[in-house]
């Protein structure tokens, strides 16, 4: 049985396979409409979510399956003190596959030990978010035609932003990748990612604080929200929350074929005036996320269409 806890559990060939399936789903949705008939997905969300949870649910419905679950820890037995291990052991008796979001790093990994059915990490604390990365990868593939020779700017909260951590790992496997890590000093990428991923694989990277200066080199600009819920004190959050706001003026020296991504939700990081710019890809990214989750569910349930 396979789970998806960390994006690196998927080989690049498996990622290519998921992309191929997602593209086929986009072309031939009817072919997949009953492929998960009588199967149940459980969405166990111990932390708020709009896109990820609804995207998993929409994905399962579009495969002809059903969905059970909860959307906040308060409405589950976690509020009575039940452990994650017990909750998933119970849910594994009802569902064929589990998508789980949890504020604690490592909770979905713990869940794999007792669930008895495949577990998908739908975001664990400030750690990883592999299915957002699948959405990001399909978006990059559709915009750029592949993954090689790209300069990728990641901007904002690179410390707590779990989507950033998973995306850096995933992109580090392709040729000719360069990262520009744009953040305030306090919100830099965690050291373990620099040493275990970037330096270990000799991938060129720069840590900078100016978005404007970085802009002309970028093929992809991945904006992120400052992760309010992971701050220890509000004053720090208030000081840092508007560190970067992408406006049309700041795009004046950007490449004509730049792709602007954001995992959403957006707070202030991207002015709404950018939404109509053809380089804005963040709403396409939402849709791509649903297709990649459909492909992932099929793979983990070993359904051949
Ligand atoms: C992200 C997350 O939950 O980490 N959202 C998402 O899943 N699309 C990003 C965020 O919350 O800022």
mmCIF file of N, CA and C in Angstrom, residues 172-305:
data_model
loop_
_atom_site.group_PDB
_atom_site.id
_atom_site.type_symbol
_atom_site.label_atom_id
_atom_site.label_comp_id
_atom_site.label_asym_id
_atom_site.label_seq_id
_atom_site.Cartn_x
_atom_site.Cartn_y
_atom_site.Cartn_z
ATOM 1 N N UNK A 172 14.162 20.402 -7.281
ATOM 2 C CA UNK A 172 15.610 20.184 -7.188
ATOM 3 C C UNK A 172 16.061 18.975 -8.010
ATOM 4 N N UNK A 173 15.114 18.192 -8.519
ATOM 5 C CA UNK A 173 15.508 16.995 -9.272
ATOM 6 C C UNK A 173 15.657 17.247 -10.774
ATOM 7 N N UNK A 174 15.342 18.482 -11.198
ATOM 8 C CA UNK A 174 15.416 18.738 -12.648
ATOM 9 C C UNK A 174 16.713 19.465 -13.016
ATOM 10 N N UNK A 175 16.998 19.515 -14.328
ATOM 11 C CA UNK A 175 18.259 20.100 -14.812
ATOM 12 C C UNK A 175 18.153 21.620 -14.928
ATOM 13 N N UNK A 176 19.248 22.298 -14.650
ATOM 14 C CA UNK A 176 19.343 23.737 -14.927
ATOM 15 C C UNK A 176 18.418 24.593 -14.070
ATOM 16 N N UNK A 177 18.114 24.123 -12.863
ATOM 17 C CA UNK A 177 17.230 24.892 -11.967
ATOM 18 C C UNK A 177 18.061 25.840 -11.112
ATOM 19 N N UNK A 178 17.556 27.074 -10.961
ATOM 20 C CA UNK A 178 18.196 28.015 -10.047
ATOM 21 C C UNK A 178 17.097 28.615 -9.168
ATOM 22 N N UNK A 179 17.368 28.731 -7.874
ATOM 23 C CA UNK A 179 16.372 29.317 -6.965
ATOM 24 C C UNK A 179 16.822 30.701 -6.501
ATOM 25 N N UNK A 180 15.881 31.647 -6.481
ATOM 26 C CA UNK A 180 16.118 32.933 -5.837
ATOM 27 C C UNK A 180 15.135 33.000 -4.672
ATOM 28 N N UNK A 181 15.680 32.989 -3.465
ATOM 29 C CA UNK A 181 14.854 32.901 -2.250
ATOM 30 C C UNK A 181 14.699 34.305 -1.681
ATOM 31 N N UNK A 182 13.503 34.867 -1.841
ATOM 32 C CA UNK A 182 13.281 36.282 -1.533
ATOM 33 C C UNK A 182 12.442 36.379 -0.261
ATOM 34 N N UNK A 183 13.056 36.858 0.817
ATOM 35 C CA UNK A 183 12.310 36.931 2.081
ATOM 36 C C UNK A 183 12.974 37.914 3.024
ATOM 37 N N UNK A 184 12.242 38.362 4.056
ATOM 38 C CA UNK A 184 12.917 39.093 5.122
ATOM 39 C C UNK A 184 13.827 38.118 5.875
ATOM 40 N N UNK A 185 14.786 38.662 6.588
ATOM 41 C CA UNK A 185 15.742 37.835 7.313
ATOM 42 C C UNK A 185 15.078 36.790 8.217
ATOM 43 N N UNK A 186 14.015 37.209 8.894
ATOM 44 C CA UNK A 186 13.348 36.322 9.870
ATOM 45 C C UNK A 186 12.581 35.185 9.219
ATOM 46 N N UNK A 187 12.310 35.291 7.915
ATOM 47 C CA UNK A 187 11.446 34.284 7.276
ATOM 48 C C UNK A 187 12.174 33.515 6.180
ATOM 49 N N UNK A 188 13.484 33.353 6.377
ATOM 50 C CA UNK A 188 14.284 32.605 5.394
ATOM 51 C C UNK A 188 13.943 31.118 5.393
ATOM 52 N N UNK A 189 14.256 30.448 4.303
ATOM 53 C CA UNK A 189 14.073 28.990 4.183
ATOM 54 C C UNK A 189 14.817 28.289 5.328
ATOM 55 N N UNK A 190 14.183 27.284 5.986
ATOM 56 C CA UNK A 190 14.866 26.587 7.071
ATOM 57 C C UNK A 190 16.219 26.020 6.623
ATOM 58 N N UNK A 191 17.136 26.055 7.542
ATOM 59 C CA UNK A 191 18.513 25.617 7.269
ATOM 60 C C UNK A 191 18.562 24.189 6.704
ATOM 61 N N UNK A 192 17.696 23.300 7.204
ATOM 62 C CA UNK A 192 17.786 21.906 6.754
ATOM 63 C C UNK A 192 17.491 21.770 5.257
ATOM 64 N N UNK A 193 16.698 22.682 4.727
ATOM 65 C CA UNK A 193 16.415 22.604 3.287
ATOM 66 C C UNK A 193 17.634 23.090 2.497
ATOM 67 N N UNK A 194 18.288 24.117 3.022
ATOM 68 C CA UNK A 194 19.507 24.615 2.359
ATOM 69 C C UNK A 194 20.567 23.500 2.344
ATOM 70 N N UNK A 195 20.815 22.884 3.500
ATOM 71 C CA UNK A 195 21.904 21.900 3.560
ATOM 72 C C UNK A 195 21.509 20.567 2.919
ATOM 73 N N UNK A 196 20.303 20.058 3.245
ATOM 74 C CA UNK A 196 19.944 18.698 2.805
ATOM 75 C C UNK A 196 19.458 18.643 1.359
ATOM 76 N N UNK A 197 18.992 19.756 0.843
ATOM 77 C CA UNK A 197 18.484 19.726 -0.535
ATOM 78 C C UNK A 197 19.399 20.536 -1.461
ATOM 79 N N UNK A 198 19.507 21.836 -1.203
ATOM 80 C CA UNK A 198 20.181 22.703 -2.186
ATOM 81 C C UNK A 198 21.690 22.476 -2.225
ATOM 82 N N UNK A 199 22.324 22.507 -1.047
ATOM 83 C CA UNK A 199 23.788 22.359 -1.049
ATOM 84 C C UNK A 199 24.194 20.929 -1.372
ATOM 85 N N UNK A 200 23.436 19.995 -0.859
ATOM 86 C CA UNK A 200 23.744 18.591 -1.123
ATOM 87 C C UNK A 200 23.741 18.271 -2.622
ATOM 88 N N UNK A 201 22.801 18.917 -3.348
ATOM 89 C CA UNK A 201 22.701 18.615 -4.777
ATOM 90 C C UNK A 201 23.385 19.665 -5.637
ATOM 91 N N UNK A 202 24.125 20.578 -4.967
ATOM 92 C CA UNK A 202 24.839 21.625 -5.713
ATOM 93 C C UNK A 202 23.933 22.468 -6.591
ATOM 94 N N UNK A 203 22.799 22.834 -6.065
ATOM 95 C CA UNK A 203 21.851 23.624 -6.862
ATOM 96 C C UNK A 203 22.099 25.106 -6.587
ATOM 97 N N UNK A 204 22.286 25.902 -7.644
ATOM 98 C CA UNK A 204 22.538 27.318 -7.401
ATOM 99 C C UNK A 204 21.339 28.001 -6.734
ATOM 100 N N UNK A 205 21.606 28.784 -5.702
ATOM 101 C CA UNK A 205 20.538 29.550 -5.048
ATOM 102 C C UNK A 205 21.111 30.838 -4.498
ATOM 103 N N UNK A 206 20.221 31.821 -4.367
ATOM 104 C CA UNK A 206 20.605 33.080 -3.738
ATOM 105 C C UNK A 206 19.555 33.395 -2.713
ATOM 106 N N UNK A 207 19.955 33.951 -1.581
ATOM 107 C CA UNK A 207 18.983 34.439 -0.593
ATOM 108 C C UNK A 207 19.032 35.960 -0.644
ATOM 109 N N UNK A 208 17.926 36.587 -1.009
ATOM 110 C CA UNK A 208 17.916 38.046 -1.175
ATOM 111 C C UNK A 208 16.680 38.618 -0.483
ATOM 112 N N UNK A 209 16.673 39.970 -0.342
ATOM 113 C CA UNK A 209 15.483 40.553 0.277
ATOM 114 C C UNK A 209 14.697 41.434 -0.695
ATOM 115 N N UNK A 210 15.287 41.772 -1.856
ATOM 116 C CA UNK A 210 14.563 42.668 -2.762
ATOM 117 C C UNK A 210 13.889 41.908 -3.911
ATOM 118 N N UNK A 211 12.575 42.009 -3.954
ATOM 119 C CA UNK A 211 11.817 41.383 -5.045
ATOM 120 C C UNK A 211 12.114 42.104 -6.368
ATOM 121 N N UNK A 212 12.170 43.448 -6.294
ATOM 122 C CA UNK A 212 12.395 44.242 -7.508
ATOM 123 C C UNK A 212 13.709 43.860 -8.190
ATOM 124 N N UNK A 213 14.755 43.697 -7.382
ATOM 125 C CA UNK A 213 16.070 43.389 -7.978
ATOM 126 C C UNK A 213 16.094 41.994 -8.582
ATOM 127 N N UNK A 214 15.351 41.066 -7.965
ATOM 128 C CA UNK A 214 15.362 39.680 -8.446
ATOM 129 C C UNK A 214 14.537 39.526 -9.720
ATOM 130 N N UNK A 215 13.515 40.375 -9.857
ATOM 131 C CA UNK A 215 12.474 40.196 -10.885
ATOM 132 C C UNK A 215 12.976 39.881 -12.301
ATOM 133 N N UNK A 216 13.951 40.659 -12.866
ATOM 134 C CA UNK A 216 14.266 40.454 -14.291
ATOM 135 C C UNK A 216 14.737 39.049 -14.646
ATOM 136 N N UNK A 217 15.301 38.318 -13.687
ATOM 137 C CA UNK A 217 15.861 36.985 -13.988
ATOM 138 C C UNK A 217 14.831 35.864 -13.939
ATOM 139 N N UNK A 218 13.660 36.140 -13.372
ATOM 140 C CA UNK A 218 12.771 35.026 -13.006
ATOM 141 C C UNK A 218 11.932 34.501 -14.168
ATOM 142 N N UNK A 219 11.820 33.157 -14.231
ATOM 143 C CA UNK A 219 10.868 32.512 -15.144
ATOM 144 C C UNK A 219 9.572 32.210 -14.396
ATOM 145 N N UNK A 220 9.721 31.940 -13.090
ATOM 146 C CA UNK A 220 8.563 31.658 -12.241
ATOM 147 C C UNK A 220 8.694 32.493 -10.977
ATOM 148 N N UNK A 221 7.593 33.123 -10.591
ATOM 149 C CA UNK A 221 7.581 33.841 -9.305
ATOM 150 C C UNK A 221 6.488 33.197 -8.449
ATOM 151 N N UNK A 222 6.905 32.582 -7.348
ATOM 152 C CA UNK A 222 5.970 31.876 -6.465
ATOM 153 C C UNK A 222 5.783 32.732 -5.219
ATOM 154 N N UNK A 223 4.666 33.446 -5.158
ATOM 155 C CA UNK A 223 4.384 34.325 -4.009
ATOM 156 C C UNK A 223 3.720 33.499 -2.896
ATOM 157 N N UNK A 224 3.951 33.894 -1.654
ATOM 158 C CA UNK A 224 3.312 33.177 -0.537
ATOM 159 C C UNK A 224 2.795 34.155 0.511
ATOM 160 N N UNK A 225 1.849 33.680 1.271
ATOM 161 C CA UNK A 225 1.251 34.415 2.391
ATOM 162 C C UNK A 225 2.148 34.270 3.624
ATOM 163 N N UNK A 226 2.250 35.341 4.411
ATOM 164 C CA UNK A 226 2.942 35.208 5.704
ATOM 165 C C UNK A 226 2.009 34.414 6.621
ATOM 166 N N UNK A 227 2.535 33.290 7.154
ATOM 167 C CA UNK A 227 1.706 32.268 7.821
ATOM 168 C C UNK A 227 1.378 32.666 9.264
ATOM 169 N N UNK A 228 0.395 33.544 9.379
ATOM 170 C CA UNK A 228 -0.010 34.126 10.662
ATOM 171 C C UNK A 228 -0.123 33.088 11.783
ATOM 172 N N UNK A 229 -0.752 31.935 11.467
ATOM 173 C CA UNK A 229 -1.053 30.941 12.495
ATOM 174 C C UNK A 229 0.178 30.258 13.078
ATOM 175 N N UNK A 230 1.343 30.461 12.442
ATOM 176 C CA UNK A 230 2.545 29.787 12.959
ATOM 177 C C UNK A 230 3.463 30.748 13.730
ATOM 178 N N UNK A 231 3.042 32.014 13.888
ATOM 179 C CA UNK A 231 3.864 32.975 14.628
ATOM 180 C C UNK A 231 3.652 32.839 16.129
ATOM 181 N N UNK A 232 4.712 33.087 16.881
ATOM 182 C CA UNK A 232 4.588 33.011 18.336
ATOM 183 C C UNK A 232 4.066 34.307 18.926
ATOM 184 N N UNK A 233 4.315 35.437 18.242
ATOM 185 C CA UNK A 233 3.700 36.661 18.767
ATOM 186 C C UNK A 233 3.187 37.556 17.646
ATOM 187 N N UNK A 234 2.094 38.241 17.966
ATOM 188 C CA UNK A 234 1.368 38.978 16.938
ATOM 189 C C UNK A 234 2.170 40.155 16.403
ATOM 190 N N UNK A 235 2.978 40.763 17.298
ATOM 191 C CA UNK A 235 3.747 41.941 16.869
ATOM 192 C C UNK A 235 4.669 41.573 15.700
ATOM 193 N N UNK A 236 5.304 40.406 15.774
ATOM 194 C CA UNK A 236 6.195 39.987 14.689
ATOM 195 C C UNK A 236 5.395 39.798 13.403
ATOM 196 N N UNK A 237 4.219 39.167 13.529
ATOM 197 C CA UNK A 237 3.387 38.960 12.347
ATOM 198 C C UNK A 237 3.014 40.307 11.714
ATOM 199 N N UNK A 238 2.578 41.247 12.546
ATOM 200 C CA UNK A 238 2.128 42.545 12.018
ATOM 201 C C UNK A 238 3.281 43.289 11.335
ATOM 202 N N UNK A 239 4.469 43.138 11.882
ATOM 203 C CA UNK A 239 5.638 43.803 11.305
ATOM 204 C C UNK A 239 6.006 43.199 9.947
ATOM 205 N N UNK A 240 5.794 41.882 9.803
ATOM 206 C CA UNK A 240 6.293 41.195 8.601
ATOM 207 C C UNK A 240 5.235 40.935 7.538
ATOM 208 N N UNK A 241 3.964 41.093 7.916
ATOM 209 C CA UNK A 241 2.906 40.569 7.032
ATOM 210 C C UNK A 241 2.863 41.223 5.648
ATOM 211 N N UNK A 242 3.241 42.504 5.566
ATOM 212 C CA UNK A 242 3.179 43.158 4.258
ATOM 213 C C UNK A 242 4.567 43.376 3.659
ATOM 214 N N UNK A 243 5.481 42.460 3.960
ATOM 215 C CA UNK A 243 6.860 42.609 3.463
ATOM 216 C C UNK A 243 6.894 42.706 1.945
ATOM 217 N N UNK A 244 6.029 41.944 1.271
ATOM 218 C CA UNK A 244 6.044 41.938 -0.197
ATOM 219 C C UNK A 244 4.627 42.049 -0.727
ATOM 220 N N UNK A 245 4.426 43.055 -1.558
ATOM 221 C CA UNK A 245 3.125 43.184 -2.223
ATOM 222 C C UNK A 245 3.401 43.357 -3.707
ATOM 223 N N UNK A 246 2.977 42.374 -4.481
ATOM 224 C CA UNK A 246 3.242 42.426 -5.925
ATOM 225 C C UNK A 246 2.203 43.335 -6.585
ATOM 226 N N UNK A 247 2.705 44.386 -7.240
ATOM 227 C CA UNK A 247 1.822 45.339 -7.932
ATOM 228 C C UNK A 247 2.236 45.367 -9.413
ATOM 229 N N UNK A 248 1.394 45.915 -10.296
ATOM 230 C CA UNK A 248 1.763 45.994 -11.712
ATOM 231 C C UNK A 248 3.094 46.731 -11.920
ATOM 232 N N UNK A 249 3.373 47.763 -11.113
ATOM 233 C CA UNK A 249 4.639 48.516 -11.274
ATOM 234 C C UNK A 249 5.838 47.597 -11.051
ATOM 235 N N UNK A 250 5.704 46.692 -10.082
ATOM 236 C CA UNK A 250 6.854 45.824 -9.771
ATOM 237 C C UNK A 250 7.105 44.799 -10.879
ATOM 238 N N UNK A 251 6.124 44.659 -11.756
ATOM 239 C CA UNK A 251 6.319 43.715 -12.874
ATOM 240 C C UNK A 251 6.935 44.397 -14.091
ATOM 241 N N UNK A 252 7.220 45.719 -13.965
ATOM 242 C CA UNK A 252 7.656 46.457 -15.153
ATOM 243 C C UNK A 252 8.942 45.892 -15.762
ATOM 244 N N UNK A 253 9.831 45.345 -14.938
ATOM 245 C CA UNK A 253 11.066 44.777 -15.516
ATOM 246 C C UNK A 253 11.065 43.242 -15.507
ATOM 247 N N UNK A 254 9.863 42.642 -15.422
ATOM 248 C CA UNK A 254 9.760 41.174 -15.419
ATOM 249 C C UNK A 254 9.772 40.643 -16.845
ATOM 250 N N UNK A 255 10.101 39.340 -16.980
ATOM 251 C CA UNK A 255 10.052 38.720 -18.309
ATOM 252 C C UNK A 255 8.616 38.705 -18.828
ATOM 253 N N UNK A 256 8.505 38.742 -20.143
ATOM 254 C CA UNK A 256 7.165 38.732 -20.760
ATOM 255 C C UNK A 256 6.468 37.389 -20.527
ATOM 256 N N UNK A 257 7.278 36.333 -20.378
ATOM 257 C CA UNK A 257 6.664 35.013 -20.180
ATOM 258 C C UNK A 257 6.835 34.506 -18.740
ATOM 259 N N UNK A 258 6.974 35.451 -17.806
ATOM 260 C CA UNK A 258 6.999 35.066 -16.388
ATOM 261 C C UNK A 258 5.691 34.342 -16.046
ATOM 262 N N UNK A 259 5.758 33.335 -15.153
ATOM 263 C CA UNK A 259 4.518 32.731 -14.629
ATOM 264 C C UNK A 259 4.433 33.059 -13.147
ATOM 265 N N UNK A 260 3.324 33.668 -12.736
ATOM 266 C CA UNK A 260 3.160 34.044 -11.327
ATOM 267 C C UNK A 260 2.256 33.012 -10.664
ATOM 268 N N UNK A 261 2.798 32.336 -9.656
ATOM 269 C CA UNK A 261 2.040 31.313 -8.931
ATOM 270 C C UNK A 261 1.830 31.753 -7.484
ATOM 271 N N UNK A 262 0.823 31.208 -6.841
ATOM 272 C CA UNK A 262 0.559 31.449 -5.411
ATOM 273 C C UNK A 262 -0.342 30.296 -4.970
ATOM 274 N N UNK A 263 -0.034 29.629 -3.857
ATOM 275 C CA UNK A 263 -0.886 28.497 -3.471
ATOM 276 C C UNK A 263 -2.269 28.933 -3.003
ATOM 277 N N UNK A 264 -2.411 30.221 -2.672
ATOM 278 C CA UNK A 264 -3.657 30.787 -2.126
ATOM 279 C C UNK A 264 -3.942 30.141 -0.753
ATOM 280 N N UNK A 265 -4.598 30.736 0.182
ATOM 281 C CA UNK A 265 -5.270 32.031 0.083
ATOM 282 C C UNK A 265 -4.294 33.215 0.037
ATOM 283 N N UNK A 266 -4.714 34.217 -0.744
ATOM 284 C CA UNK A 266 -3.931 35.459 -0.812
ATOM 285 C C UNK A 266 -4.453 36.400 0.270
ATOM 286 N N UNK A 267 -3.571 37.123 0.895
ATOM 287 C CA UNK A 267 -4.027 38.178 1.816
ATOM 288 C C UNK A 267 -3.742 39.497 1.098
ATOM 289 N N UNK A 268 -2.487 39.981 1.187
ATOM 290 C CA UNK A 268 -2.138 41.231 0.506
ATOM 291 C C UNK A 268 -1.034 41.062 -0.520
ATOM 292 N N UNK A 269 -0.528 39.835 -0.660
ATOM 293 C CA UNK A 269 0.756 39.677 -1.386
ATOM 294 C C UNK A 269 0.671 39.984 -2.866
ATOM 295 N N UNK A 270 -0.514 39.843 -3.445
ATOM 296 C CA UNK A 270 -0.641 40.130 -4.879
ATOM 297 C C UNK A 270 -1.829 41.071 -5.049
ATOM 298 N N UNK A 271 -1.557 42.222 -5.626
ATOM 299 C CA UNK A 271 -2.638 43.183 -5.856
ATOM 300 C C UNK A 271 -3.653 42.575 -6.837
ATOM 301 N N UNK A 272 -4.935 42.832 -6.623
ATOM 302 C CA UNK A 272 -5.948 42.245 -7.524
ATOM 303 C C UNK A 272 -5.788 42.754 -8.956
ATOM 304 N N UNK A 273 -5.073 43.880 -9.100
ATOM 305 C CA UNK A 273 -4.829 44.409 -10.452
ATOM 306 C C UNK A 273 -4.003 43.434 -11.289
ATOM 307 N N UNK A 274 -3.289 42.523 -10.640
ATOM 308 C CA UNK A 274 -2.460 41.544 -11.388
ATOM 309 C C UNK A 274 -3.329 40.413 -11.947
ATOM 310 N N UNK A 275 -4.518 40.229 -11.368
ATOM 311 C CA UNK A 275 -5.320 39.048 -11.742
ATOM 312 C C UNK A 275 -5.595 38.973 -13.246
ATOM 313 N N UNK A 276 -5.707 40.142 -13.880
ATOM 314 C CA UNK A 276 -6.031 40.134 -15.317
ATOM 315 C C UNK A 276 -4.769 40.081 -16.189
ATOM 316 N N UNK A 277 -3.596 40.087 -15.565
ATOM 317 C CA UNK A 277 -2.344 39.969 -16.326
ATOM 318 C C UNK A 277 -2.226 38.525 -16.827
ATOM 319 N N UNK A 278 -1.917 38.328 -18.106
ATOM 320 C CA UNK A 278 -1.835 36.940 -18.615
ATOM 321 C C UNK A 278 -0.786 36.098 -17.881
ATOM 322 N N UNK A 279 0.126 36.733 -17.174
ATOM 323 C CA UNK A 279 1.158 35.978 -16.451
ATOM 324 C C UNK A 279 0.663 35.418 -15.123
ATOM 325 N N UNK A 280 -0.531 35.860 -14.678
ATOM 326 C CA UNK A 280 -1.072 35.363 -13.404
ATOM 327 C C UNK A 280 -1.613 33.952 -13.589
ATOM 328 N N UNK A 281 -1.080 33.000 -12.838
ATOM 329 C CA UNK A 281 -1.474 31.585 -13.026
ATOM 330 C C UNK A 281 -2.171 31.012 -11.804
ATOM 331 N N UNK A 282 -2.385 31.820 -10.750
ATOM 332 C CA UNK A 282 -2.820 31.225 -9.476
ATOM 333 C C UNK A 282 -4.230 30.664 -9.485
ATOM 334 N N UNK A 283 -5.090 31.169 -10.340
ATOM 335 C CA UNK A 283 -6.413 30.525 -10.366
ATOM 336 C C UNK A 283 -6.402 29.274 -11.264
ATOM 337 N N UNK A 284 -5.533 29.278 -12.254
ATOM 338 C CA UNK A 284 -5.348 28.045 -13.042
ATOM 339 C C UNK A 284 -4.780 26.944 -12.146
ATOM 340 N N UNK A 285 -3.900 27.372 -11.237
ATOM 341 C CA UNK A 285 -3.256 26.434 -10.301
ATOM 342 C C UNK A 285 -4.308 25.700 -9.453
ATOM 343 N N UNK A 286 -5.369 26.413 -9.086
ATOM 344 C CA UNK A 286 -6.438 25.805 -8.278
ATOM 345 C C UNK A 286 -7.059 24.632 -9.041
ATOM 346 N N UNK A 287 -7.377 24.880 -10.305
ATOM 347 C CA UNK A 287 -8.002 23.842 -11.118
ATOM 348 C C UNK A 287 -7.027 22.681 -11.353
ATOM 349 N N UNK A 288 -5.789 23.026 -11.609
ATOM 350 C CA UNK A 288 -4.776 21.981 -11.806
ATOM 351 C C UNK A 288 -4.663 21.088 -10.575
ATOM 352 N N UNK A 289 -4.854 21.687 -9.400
ATOM 353 C CA UNK A 289 -4.784 20.915 -8.148
ATOM 354 C C UNK A 289 -5.849 19.839 -8.104
ATOM 355 N N UNK A 290 -7.030 20.155 -8.580
ATOM 356 C CA UNK A 290 -8.102 19.151 -8.570
ATOM 357 C C UNK A 290 -7.745 17.982 -9.512
ATOM 358 N N UNK A 291 -7.235 18.296 -10.685
ATOM 359 C CA UNK A 291 -6.898 17.208 -11.624
ATOM 360 C C UNK A 291 -5.771 16.325 -11.099
ATOM 361 N N UNK A 292 -4.785 16.963 -10.476
ATOM 362 C CA UNK A 292 -3.675 16.156 -9.952
ATOM 363 C C UNK A 292 -4.142 15.312 -8.761
ATOM 364 N N UNK A 293 -5.059 15.835 -7.961
ATOM 365 C CA UNK A 293 -5.584 15.020 -6.837
ATOM 366 C C UNK A 293 -6.392 13.848 -7.381
ATOM 367 N N UNK A 294 -7.123 14.068 -8.478
ATOM 368 C CA UNK A 294 -7.840 12.945 -9.100
ATOM 369 C C UNK A 294 -6.840 11.878 -9.531
ATOM 370 N N UNK A 295 -5.769 12.315 -10.199
ATOM 371 C CA UNK A 295 -4.759 11.360 -10.683
ATOM 372 C C UNK A 295 -4.124 10.623 -9.503
ATOM 373 N N UNK A 296 -3.877 11.337 -8.419
ATOM 374 C CA UNK A 296 -3.238 10.725 -7.246
ATOM 375 C C UNK A 296 -4.158 9.697 -6.583
ATOM 376 N N UNK A 297 -5.429 10.036 -6.459
ATOM 377 C CA UNK A 297 -6.385 9.087 -5.851
ATOM 378 C C UNK A 297 -6.421 7.797 -6.689
ATOM 379 N N UNK A 298 -6.479 7.942 -8.007
ATOM 380 C CA UNK A 298 -6.493 6.747 -8.878
ATOM 381 C C UNK A 298 -5.238 5.911 -8.661
ATOM 382 N N UNK A 299 -4.109 6.586 -8.549
ATOM 383 C CA UNK A 299 -2.846 5.857 -8.388
ATOM 384 C C UNK A 299 -2.812 5.117 -7.036
ATOM 385 N N UNK A 300 -3.177 5.822 -5.971
ATOM 386 C CA UNK A 300 -3.069 5.196 -4.647
ATOM 387 C C UNK A 300 -4.114 4.099 -4.450
ATOM 388 N N UNK A 301 -5.260 4.246 -5.110
ATOM 389 C CA UNK A 301 -6.277 3.181 -5.017
ATOM 390 C C UNK A 301 -6.044 2.076 -6.054
ATOM 391 N N UNK A 302 -4.991 2.265 -6.850
ATOM 392 C CA UNK A 302 -4.628 1.289 -7.891
ATOM 393 C C UNK A 302 -5.779 1.003 -8.850
ATOM 394 N N UNK A 303 -6.436 2.095 -9.238
ATOM 395 C CA UNK A 303 -7.543 1.964 -10.209
ATOM 396 C C UNK A 303 -6.967 2.193 -11.596
ATOM 397 N N UNK A 304 -7.169 1.244 -12.490
ATOM 398 C CA UNK A 304 -6.721 1.446 -13.868
ATOM 399 C C UNK A 304 -7.910 1.811 -14.741
ATOM 400 N N UNK A 305 -7.791 2.945 -15.424
ATOM 401 C CA UNK A 305 -8.910 3.385 -16.272
ATOM 402 C C UNK A 305 -8.607 3.075 -17.723
#
